[in-house]
Amino acid sequence: MNSLGITIKKYRETRGLTQLELAKKANIGSGTLGDIERGVNKSTIKTLNKIATALNLNIQEKEELENAFLGKKKNKVNDFIEQLKDPIKMMSIPVYSSVAAGLGFIPDSEPIEYILIPELSGECIGAKVSGDSMEPTFYNGDIVILKKDIEVGIGEIGVFQNRNTGEALVKRLKKKNGVYLLESDNHIFKDIEIKTDEIVCCGKVVNVVKKDLKKRISPLQELIDDIPADKLALAEKLLKTLIPDEHKK
């Protein structure tokens, strides 16, 4: 029996439950629970979440279960911790192909998809980022979460419309020498000076959903994260054969 199996069995027995009773409360098969306790089944985060909920573990007990689980799913432990916490209330928001479409500047625009985000007050929409003017904060294809009709402070990122052209811009609000400017985080782009009522603020960027973040930063890391726990040791050995001797520690 491994440490995870020992831990689950201990909590099950302290609550006076048989394997069959706990399996029923957790809505899993009694055979599955028996295999986990004996160390035959490596289990999954989803199954462990069900067991933890059925056992009604307190914070200290959850931490002990996390530590027992750590040796099997090192790269998934943060997900496991989040799964054990109280569920976060979510809300569905529409995502548009552009900021202009989402704010109604393009007539009859329809959402291209809907996504779930942690619940926020007020009216929120998502919009696909197009271009590279806000890199490295936002990349092309990211989804910015916009909260409509909310004030944008100096240094914050908002959505601004040019009334003359109808163009919608995602920019950072700056003030320099008494003049308000729209600044790109990618500094190869020039600042845009706000003149009279030509440009108006339409909302504030409150969050972002990154597109293929792991793939953009490191395709290799994404592959490593998908390696099953029982194959990590083999993967490590194979990777070490690719490292020149002078770089090995």
PDB file of C-alpha atoms in Angstrom:
ATOM      1  CA  MET A   1       0.000   0.000   0.000  1.00  0.00           C
ATOM      2  CA  ASN A   2       1.430   3.417  -0.947  1.00  0.00           C
ATOM      3  CA  SER A   3       1.209   6.669   1.053  1.00  0.00           C
ATOM      4  CA  LEU A   4      -1.856   7.850  -0.871  1.00  0.00           C
ATOM      5  CA  GLY A   5      -3.678   4.587  -0.203  1.00  0.00           C
ATOM      6  CA  ILE A   6      -2.694   4.661   3.475  1.00  0.00           C
ATOM      7  CA  THR A   7      -3.936   8.242   3.835  1.00  0.00           C
ATOM      8  CA  ILE A   8      -7.304   7.577   2.215  1.00  0.00           C
ATOM      9  CA  LYS A   9      -7.817   4.390   4.233  1.00  0.00           C
ATOM     10  CA  LYS A  10      -6.967   6.241   7.476  1.00  0.00           C
ATOM     11  CA  TYR A  11      -9.538   8.961   6.840  1.00  0.00           C
ATOM     12  CA  ARG A  12     -12.128   6.436   5.692  1.00  0.00           C
ATOM     13  CA  GLU A  13     -11.746   4.341   8.844  1.00  0.00           C
ATOM     14  CA  THR A  14     -11.747   7.353  11.200  1.00  0.00           C
ATOM     15  CA  ARG A  15     -15.149   8.201   9.749  1.00  0.00           C
ATOM     16  CA  GLY A  16     -16.377   4.643  10.234  1.00  0.00           C
ATOM     17  CA  LEU A  17     -16.922   4.005   6.538  1.00  0.00           C
ATOM     18  CA  THR A  18     -16.394   0.808   4.602  1.00  0.00           C
ATOM     19  CA  GLN A  19     -14.916   0.934   1.119  1.00  0.00           C
ATOM     20  CA  LEU A  20     -18.364   0.289  -0.308  1.00  0.00           C
ATOM     21  CA  GLU A  21     -19.932   3.119   1.721  1.00  0.00           C
ATOM     22  CA  LEU A  22     -17.247   5.641   0.783  1.00  0.00           C
ATOM     23  CA  ALA A  23     -17.336   4.621  -2.870  1.00  0.00           C
ATOM     24  CA  LYS A  24     -21.105   5.153  -2.884  1.00  0.00           C
ATOM     25  CA  LYS A  25     -20.792   8.599  -1.258  1.00  0.00           C
ATOM     26  CA  ALA A  26     -18.044   9.592  -3.716  1.00  0.00           C
ATOM     27  CA  ASN A  27     -19.981   8.162  -6.679  1.00  0.00           C
ATOM     28  CA  ILE A  28     -17.087   5.956  -7.770  1.00  0.00           C
ATOM     29  CA  GLY A  29     -16.734   2.210  -8.120  1.00  0.00           C
ATOM     30  CA  SER A  30     -15.854   0.262  -4.976  1.00  0.00           C
ATOM     31  CA  GLY A  31     -13.250  -1.596  -7.029  1.00  0.00           C
ATOM     32  CA  THR A  32     -11.668   1.717  -8.023  1.00  0.00           C
ATOM     33  CA  LEU A  33     -11.425   2.809  -4.400  1.00  0.00           C
ATOM     34  CA  GLY A  34      -9.946  -0.552  -3.389  1.00  0.00           C
ATOM     35  CA  ASP A  35      -7.334  -0.310  -6.137  1.00  0.00           C
ATOM     36  CA  ILE A  36      -6.360   3.220  -5.018  1.00  0.00           C
ATOM     37  CA  GLU A  37      -5.966   2.121  -1.405  1.00  0.00           C
ATOM     38  CA  ARG A  38      -3.809  -0.838  -2.463  1.00  0.00           C
ATOM     39  CA  GLY A  39      -1.729   1.322  -4.821  1.00  0.00           C
ATOM     40  CA  VAL A  40      -2.847  -0.619  -7.903  1.00  0.00           C
ATOM     41  CA  ASN A  41      -4.714   2.330  -9.418  1.00  0.00           C
ATOM     42  CA  LYS A  42      -2.817   5.638  -9.844  1.00  0.00           C
ATOM     43  CA  SER A  43      -6.142   7.506  -9.670  1.00  0.00           C
ATOM     44  CA  THR A  44      -6.925  10.905 -11.183  1.00  0.00           C
ATOM     45  CA  ILE A  45      -7.421  14.397  -9.820  1.00  0.00           C
ATOM     46  CA  LYS A  46     -11.153  14.156 -10.516  1.00  0.00           C
ATOM     47  CA  THR A  47     -11.522  10.912  -8.560  1.00  0.00           C
ATOM     48  CA  LEU A  48      -9.475  12.219  -5.619  1.00  0.00           C
ATOM     49  CA  ASN A  49     -11.610  15.338  -5.554  1.00  0.00           C
ATOM     50  CA  LYS A  50     -14.720  13.159  -5.213  1.00  0.00           C
ATOM     51  CA  ILE A  51     -13.132  11.143  -2.401  1.00  0.00           C
ATOM     52  CA  ALA A  52     -12.015  14.282  -0.541  1.00  0.00           C
ATOM     53  CA  THR A  53     -15.503  15.767  -0.802  1.00  0.00           C
ATOM     54  CA  ALA A  54     -17.159  12.545   0.362  1.00  0.00           C
ATOM     55  CA  LEU A  55     -14.813  12.379   3.366  1.00  0.00           C
ATOM     56  CA  ASN A  56     -15.506  16.051   4.211  1.00  0.00           C
ATOM     57  CA  LEU A  57     -11.810  16.712   4.871  1.00  0.00           C
ATOM     58  CA  ASN A  58     -10.692  19.777   6.787  1.00  0.00           C
ATOM     59  CA  ILE A  59      -7.826  22.021   5.644  1.00  0.00           C
ATOM     60  CA  GLN A  60      -5.096  20.038   7.419  1.00  0.00           C
ATOM     61  CA  GLU A  61      -6.433  16.739   6.119  1.00  0.00           C
ATOM     62  CA  LYS A  62      -6.587  18.091   2.585  1.00  0.00           C
ATOM     63  CA  GLU A  63      -2.968  19.184   2.875  1.00  0.00           C
ATOM     64  CA  GLU A  64      -1.945  15.694   4.012  1.00  0.00           C
ATOM     65  CA  LEU A  65      -3.847  14.147   1.110  1.00  0.00           C
ATOM     66  CA  GLU A  66      -2.149  16.630  -1.228  1.00  0.00           C
ATOM     67  CA  ASN A  67       1.279  15.624   0.088  1.00  0.00           C
ATOM     68  CA  ALA A  68       0.461  11.948  -0.410  1.00  0.00           C
ATOM     69  CA  PHE A  69      -0.653  12.713  -3.943  1.00  0.00           C
ATOM     70  CA  LEU A  70       2.399  14.869  -4.698  1.00  0.00           C
ATOM     71  CA  GLY A  71       4.687  11.952  -5.437  1.00  0.00           C
ATOM     72  CA  LYS A  72       2.415  10.708  -8.211  1.00  0.00           C
ATOM     73  CA  LYS A  73       1.390  13.901  -9.959  1.00  0.00           C
ATOM     74  CA  LYS A  74       4.056  16.511  -9.216  1.00  0.00           C
ATOM     75  CA  ASN A  75       3.191  18.675 -12.172  1.00  0.00           C
ATOM     76  CA  LYS A  76      -0.546  18.511 -11.435  1.00  0.00           C
ATOM     77  CA  VAL A  77      -0.561  19.305  -7.722  1.00  0.00           C
ATOM     78  CA  ASN A  78      -1.699  22.907  -8.158  1.00  0.00           C
ATOM     79  CA  ASP A  79      -4.681  21.717 -10.167  1.00  0.00           C
ATOM     80  CA  PHE A  80      -5.439  19.220  -7.420  1.00  0.00           C
ATOM     81  CA  ILE A  81      -5.362  21.926  -4.731  1.00  0.00           C
ATOM     82  CA  GLU A  82      -7.757  24.064  -6.723  1.00  0.00           C
ATOM     83  CA  GLN A  83     -10.094  21.121  -7.260  1.00  0.00           C
ATOM     84  CA  LEU A  84     -10.323  20.574  -3.488  1.00  0.00           C
ATOM     85  CA  LYS A  85     -11.298  24.162  -2.791  1.00  0.00           C
ATOM     86  CA  ASP A  86     -14.863  25.398  -2.838  1.00  0.00           C
ATOM     87  CA  PRO A  87     -16.111  25.753  -6.435  1.00  0.00           C
ATOM     88  CA  ILE A  88     -15.683  29.197  -7.948  1.00  0.00           C
ATOM     89  CA  LYS A  89     -18.872  30.710  -9.311  1.00  0.00           C
ATOM     90  CA  MET A  90     -18.577  31.050 -13.064  1.00  0.00           C
ATOM     91  CA  MET A  91     -20.368  33.078 -15.699  1.00  0.00           C
ATOM     92  CA  SER A  92     -20.686  32.684 -19.446  1.00  0.00           C
ATOM     93  CA  ILE A  93     -19.734  35.618 -21.663  1.00  0.00           C
ATOM     94  CA  PRO A  94     -19.841  36.109 -25.436  1.00  0.00           C
ATOM     95  CA  VAL A  95     -16.578  36.407 -27.344  1.00  0.00           C
ATOM     96  CA  TYR A  96     -16.436  38.574 -30.458  1.00  0.00           C
ATOM     97  CA  SER A  97     -13.987  38.587 -33.335  1.00  0.00           C
ATOM     98  CA  SER A  98     -12.806  42.078 -32.417  1.00  0.00           C
ATOM     99  CA  VAL A  99     -13.249  44.798 -29.818  1.00  0.00           C
ATOM    100  CA  ALA A 100     -15.235  46.881 -32.293  1.00  0.00           C
ATOM    101  CA  ALA A 101     -17.665  44.018 -32.903  1.00  0.00           C
ATOM    102  CA  GLY A 102     -18.117  43.350 -29.195  1.00  0.00           C
ATOM    103  CA  LEU A 103     -18.922  46.975 -28.422  1.00  0.00           C
ATOM    104  CA  GLY A 104     -21.460  47.230 -31.233  1.00  0.00           C
ATOM    105  CA  PHE A 105     -19.406  49.496 -33.470  1.00  0.00           C
ATOM    106  CA  ILE A 106     -19.855  46.920 -36.231  1.00  0.00           C
ATOM    107  CA  PRO A 107     -23.609  46.489 -36.809  1.00  0.00           C
ATOM    108  CA  ASP A 108     -25.225  43.029 -36.393  1.00  0.00           C
ATOM    109  CA  SER A 109     -22.051  41.429 -35.058  1.00  0.00           C
ATOM    110  CA  GLU A 110     -22.595  37.982 -33.558  1.00  0.00           C
ATOM    111  CA  PRO A 111     -20.407  36.224 -30.959  1.00  0.00           C
ATOM    112  CA  ILE A 112     -17.963  33.679 -32.361  1.00  0.00           C
ATOM    113  CA  GLU A 113     -18.059  31.627 -29.137  1.00  0.00           C
ATOM    114  CA  TYR A 114     -18.940  31.690 -25.447  1.00  0.00           C
ATOM    115  CA  ILE A 115     -16.463  31.073 -22.617  1.00  0.00           C
ATOM    116  CA  LEU A 116     -16.684  30.617 -18.841  1.00  0.00           C
ATOM    117  CA  ILE A 117     -14.877  33.040 -16.535  1.00  0.00           C
ATOM    118  CA  PRO A 118     -15.003  33.661 -12.758  1.00  0.00           C
ATOM    119  CA  GLU A 119     -18.158  35.612 -11.982  1.00  0.00           C
ATOM    120  CA  LEU A 120     -17.886  39.411 -12.205  1.00  0.00           C
ATOM    121  CA  SER A 121     -20.392  42.179 -11.584  1.00  0.00           C
ATOM    122  CA  GLY A 122     -21.545  44.336 -14.460  1.00  0.00           C
ATOM    123  CA  GLU A 123     -21.693  43.616 -18.182  1.00  0.00           C
ATOM    124  CA  CYS A 124     -18.643  41.816 -19.538  1.00  0.00           C
ATOM    125  CA  ILE A 125     -17.670  40.571 -22.986  1.00  0.00           C
ATOM    126  CA  GLY A 126     -14.656  38.908 -24.540  1.00  0.00           C
ATOM    127  CA  ALA A 127     -12.881  40.117 -27.659  1.00  0.00           C
ATOM    128  CA  LYS A 128     -10.085  38.593 -29.724  1.00  0.00           C
ATOM    129  CA  VAL A 129      -6.871  40.589 -29.846  1.00  0.00           C
ATOM    130  CA  SER A 130      -5.697  41.401 -33.347  1.00  0.00           C
ATOM    131  CA  GLY A 131      -2.152  42.586 -33.973  1.00  0.00           C
ATOM    132  CA  ASP A 132       0.937  43.040 -31.821  1.00  0.00           C
ATOM    133  CA  SER A 133       0.669  46.580 -30.466  1.00  0.00           C
ATOM    134  CA  MET A 134       0.066  45.405 -26.871  1.00  0.00           C
ATOM    135  CA  GLU A 135       2.799  42.749 -26.712  1.00  0.00           C
ATOM    136  CA  PRO A 136       4.064  41.396 -24.383  1.00  0.00           C
ATOM    137  CA  THR A 137       0.912  41.998 -22.288  1.00  0.00           C
ATOM    138  CA  PHE A 138      -1.464  40.650 -24.931  1.00  0.00           C
ATOM    139  CA  TYR A 139      -0.643  38.609 -28.005  1.00  0.00           C
ATOM    140  CA  ASN A 140      -2.489  38.172 -31.262  1.00  0.00           C
ATOM    141  CA  GLY A 141      -5.341  35.713 -30.667  1.00  0.00           C
ATOM    142  CA  ASP A 142      -5.604  36.280 -26.903  1.00  0.00           C
ATOM    143  CA  ILE A 143      -9.072  37.041 -25.549  1.00  0.00           C
ATOM    144  CA  VAL A 144      -9.356  40.217 -23.465  1.00  0.00           C
ATOM    145  CA  ILE A 145     -12.205  40.408 -20.960  1.00  0.00           C
ATOM    146  CA  LEU A 146     -13.839  43.827 -21.129  1.00  0.00           C
ATOM    147  CA  LYS A 147     -16.056  45.390 -18.501  1.00  0.00           C
ATOM    148  CA  LYS A 148     -18.270  47.970 -20.154  1.00  0.00           C
ATOM    149  CA  ASP A 149     -18.843  51.512 -18.965  1.00  0.00           C
ATOM    150  CA  ILE A 150     -16.240  51.512 -16.193  1.00  0.00           C
ATOM    151  CA  GLU A 151     -13.660  54.207 -15.569  1.00  0.00           C
ATOM    152  CA  VAL A 152     -10.066  53.525 -16.608  1.00  0.00           C
ATOM    153  CA  GLY A 153      -7.371  54.921 -14.330  1.00  0.00           C
ATOM    154  CA  ILE A 154      -3.964  56.225 -15.334  1.00  0.00           C
ATOM    155  CA  GLY A 155      -1.703  53.266 -16.118  1.00  0.00           C
ATOM    156  CA  GLU A 156      -4.633  50.885 -16.653  1.00  0.00           C
ATOM    157  CA  ILE A 157      -5.696  49.277 -19.931  1.00  0.00           C
ATOM    158  CA  GLY A 158      -8.992  50.258 -21.451  1.00  0.00           C
ATOM    159  CA  VAL A 159     -11.013  50.198 -24.633  1.00  0.00           C
ATOM    160  CA  PHE A 160     -11.224  53.461 -26.538  1.00  0.00           C
ATOM    161  CA  GLN A 161     -13.179  54.441 -29.631  1.00  0.00           C
ATOM    162  CA  ASN A 162     -12.179  57.021 -32.199  1.00  0.00           C
ATOM    163  CA  ARG A 163     -15.474  58.736 -32.953  1.00  0.00           C
ATOM    164  CA  ASN A 164     -14.285  59.987 -36.320  1.00  0.00           C
ATOM    165  CA  THR A 165     -13.146  56.640 -37.716  1.00  0.00           C
ATOM    166  CA  GLY A 166     -15.181  54.231 -35.568  1.00  0.00           C
ATOM    167  CA  GLU A 167     -11.962  52.340 -34.756  1.00  0.00           C
ATOM    168  CA  ALA A 168     -11.810  50.583 -31.362  1.00  0.00           C
ATOM    169  CA  LEU A 169      -8.447  50.447 -29.597  1.00  0.00           C
ATOM    170  CA  VAL A 170      -7.129  48.477 -26.630  1.00  0.00           C
ATOM    171  CA  LYS A 171      -4.512  50.758 -25.078  1.00  0.00           C
ATOM    172  CA  ARG A 172      -2.980  51.835 -21.790  1.00  0.00           C
ATOM    173  CA  LEU A 173      -4.046  55.274 -20.523  1.00  0.00           C
ATOM    174  CA  LYS A 174      -1.152  57.617 -19.738  1.00  0.00           C
ATOM    175  CA  LYS A 175      -0.769  61.275 -18.817  1.00  0.00           C
ATOM    176  CA  LYS A 176       2.359  63.203 -19.786  1.00  0.00           C
ATOM    177  CA  ASN A 177       2.907  66.932 -19.383  1.00  0.00           C
ATOM    178  CA  GLY A 178      -0.797  67.413 -18.752  1.00  0.00           C
ATOM    179  CA  VAL A 179      -1.779  65.554 -21.951  1.00  0.00           C
ATOM    180  CA  TYR A 180      -3.696  62.271 -21.954  1.00  0.00           C
ATOM    181  CA  LEU A 181      -2.195  59.598 -24.207  1.00  0.00           C
ATOM    182  CA  LEU A 182      -3.096  56.097 -25.381  1.00  0.00           C
ATOM    183  CA  GLU A 183       0.046  54.005 -25.096  1.00  0.00           C
ATOM    184  CA  SER A 184       0.920  50.662 -26.693  1.00  0.00           C
ATOM    185  CA  ASP A 185       2.893  48.222 -24.529  1.00  0.00           C
ATOM    186  CA  ASN A 186       4.873  47.417 -27.665  1.00  0.00           C
ATOM    187  CA  HIS A 187       6.936  50.587 -27.828  1.00  0.00           C
ATOM    188  CA  ILE A 188       7.623  50.449 -31.548  1.00  0.00           C
ATOM    189  CA  PHE A 189       4.119  51.938 -31.839  1.00  0.00           C
ATOM    190  CA  LYS A 190       3.646  55.664 -31.293  1.00  0.00           C
ATOM    191  CA  ASP A 191       1.441  57.104 -28.547  1.00  0.00           C
ATOM    192  CA  ILE A 192      -1.932  58.486 -29.559  1.00  0.00           C
ATOM    193  CA  GLU A 193      -2.824  61.876 -28.121  1.00  0.00           C
ATOM    194  CA  ILE A 194      -6.394  62.259 -26.908  1.00  0.00           C
ATOM    195  CA  LYS A 195      -7.797  65.466 -28.357  1.00  0.00           C
ATOM    196  CA  THR A 196     -11.084  66.911 -27.047  1.00  0.00           C
ATOM    197  CA  ASP A 197     -13.940  64.405 -27.517  1.00  0.00           C
ATOM    198  CA  GLU A 198     -12.434  62.663 -30.527  1.00  0.00           C
ATOM    199  CA  ILE A 199     -11.633  59.540 -28.466  1.00  0.00           C
ATOM    200  CA  VAL A 200     -13.943  58.170 -25.785  1.00  0.00           C
ATOM    201  CA  CYS A 201     -13.483  55.401 -23.227  1.00  0.00           C
ATOM    202  CA  CYS A 202     -15.878  52.478 -23.585  1.00  0.00           C
ATOM    203  CA  GLY A 203     -14.689  50.128 -20.846  1.00  0.00           C
ATOM    204  CA  LYS A 204     -11.829  48.553 -18.975  1.00  0.00           C
ATOM    205  CA  VAL A 205      -9.818  45.376 -19.603  1.00  0.00           C
ATOM    206  CA  VAL A 206     -10.197  43.326 -16.399  1.00  0.00           C
ATOM    207  CA  ASN A 207      -8.669  40.017 -17.448  1.00  0.00           C
ATOM    208  CA  VAL A 208      -7.209  38.042 -20.336  1.00  0.00           C
ATOM    209  CA  VAL A 209      -7.466  34.468 -21.573  1.00  0.00           C
ATOM    210  CA  LYS A 210      -4.143  33.535 -23.130  1.00  0.00           C
ATOM    211  CA  LYS A 211      -4.064  31.604 -26.379  1.00  0.00           C
ATOM    212  CA  ASP A 212      -1.682  28.627 -26.385  1.00  0.00           C
ATOM    213  CA  LEU A 213       0.528  30.178 -23.694  1.00  0.00           C
ATOM    214  CA  LYS A 214       2.576  27.041 -23.072  1.00  0.00           C
ATOM    215  CA  LYS A 215       2.987  26.416 -26.773  1.00  0.00           C
ATOM    216  CA  ARG A 216       4.154  29.994 -27.348  1.00  0.00           C
ATOM    217  CA  ILE A 217       6.654  29.917 -24.494  1.00  0.00           C
ATOM    218  CA  SER A 218       7.899  26.352 -24.800  1.00  0.00           C
ATOM    219  CA  PRO A 219       6.415  23.607 -26.995  1.00  0.00           C
ATOM    220  CA  LEU A 220       8.716  21.150 -25.218  1.00  0.00           C
ATOM    221  CA  GLN A 221       7.270  22.060 -21.806  1.00  0.00           C
ATOM    222  CA  GLU A 222       3.767  21.338 -23.090  1.00  0.00           C
ATOM    223  CA  LEU A 223       4.869  17.861 -24.179  1.00  0.00           C
ATOM    224  CA  ILE A 224       6.550  17.229 -20.816  1.00  0.00           C
ATOM    225  CA  ASP A 225       3.383  18.209 -18.956  1.00  0.00           C
ATOM    226  CA  ASP A 226       1.451  15.545 -20.876  1.00  0.00           C
ATOM    227  CA  ILE A 227       3.821  12.682 -19.959  1.00  0.00           C
ATOM    228  CA  PRO A 228       2.100  10.135 -17.651  1.00  0.00           C
ATOM    229  CA  ALA A 229       3.483  10.060 -14.103  1.00  0.00           C
ATOM    230  CA  ASP A 230       4.821   6.524 -14.467  1.00  0.00           C
ATOM    231  CA  LYS A 231       6.818   7.537 -17.587  1.00  0.00           C
ATOM    232  CA  LEU A 232       8.505  10.654 -16.165  1.00  0.00           C
ATOM    233  CA  ALA A 233      11.616   8.798 -14.992  1.00  0.00           C
ATOM    234  CA  LEU A 234      12.125   7.304 -18.453  1.00  0.00           C
ATOM    235  CA  ALA A 235      11.557  10.695 -20.099  1.00  0.00           C
ATOM    236  CA  GLU A 236      14.150  12.267 -17.794  1.00  0.00           C
ATOM    237  CA  LYS A 237      16.739   9.633 -18.757  1.00  0.00           C
ATOM    238  CA  LEU A 238      16.066  10.140 -22.462  1.00  0.00           C
ATOM    239  CA  LEU A 239      16.367  13.924 -22.160  1.00  0.00           C
ATOM    240  CA  LYS A 240      19.665  13.622 -20.295  1.00  0.00           C
ATOM    241  CA  THR A 241      21.163  11.695 -23.233  1.00  0.00           C
ATOM    242  CA  LEU A 242      20.640  14.843 -25.352  1.00  0.00           C
ATOM    243  CA  ILE A 243      22.603  17.124 -22.978  1.00  0.00           C
ATOM    244  CA  PRO A 244      26.338  17.510 -23.762  1.00  0.00           C
ATOM    245  CA  ASP A 245      28.575  16.164 -21.002  1.00  0.00           C
ATOM    246  CA  GLU A 246      30.059  19.587 -20.257  1.00  0.00           C
ATOM    247  CA  HIS A 247      26.587  20.919 -19.343  1.00  0.00           C
ATOM    248  CA  LYS A 248      25.619  18.040 -17.055  1.00  0.00           C
ATOM    249  CA  LYS A 249      25.675  18.680 -13.334  1.00  0.00           C
TER     250      LYS A 249
END
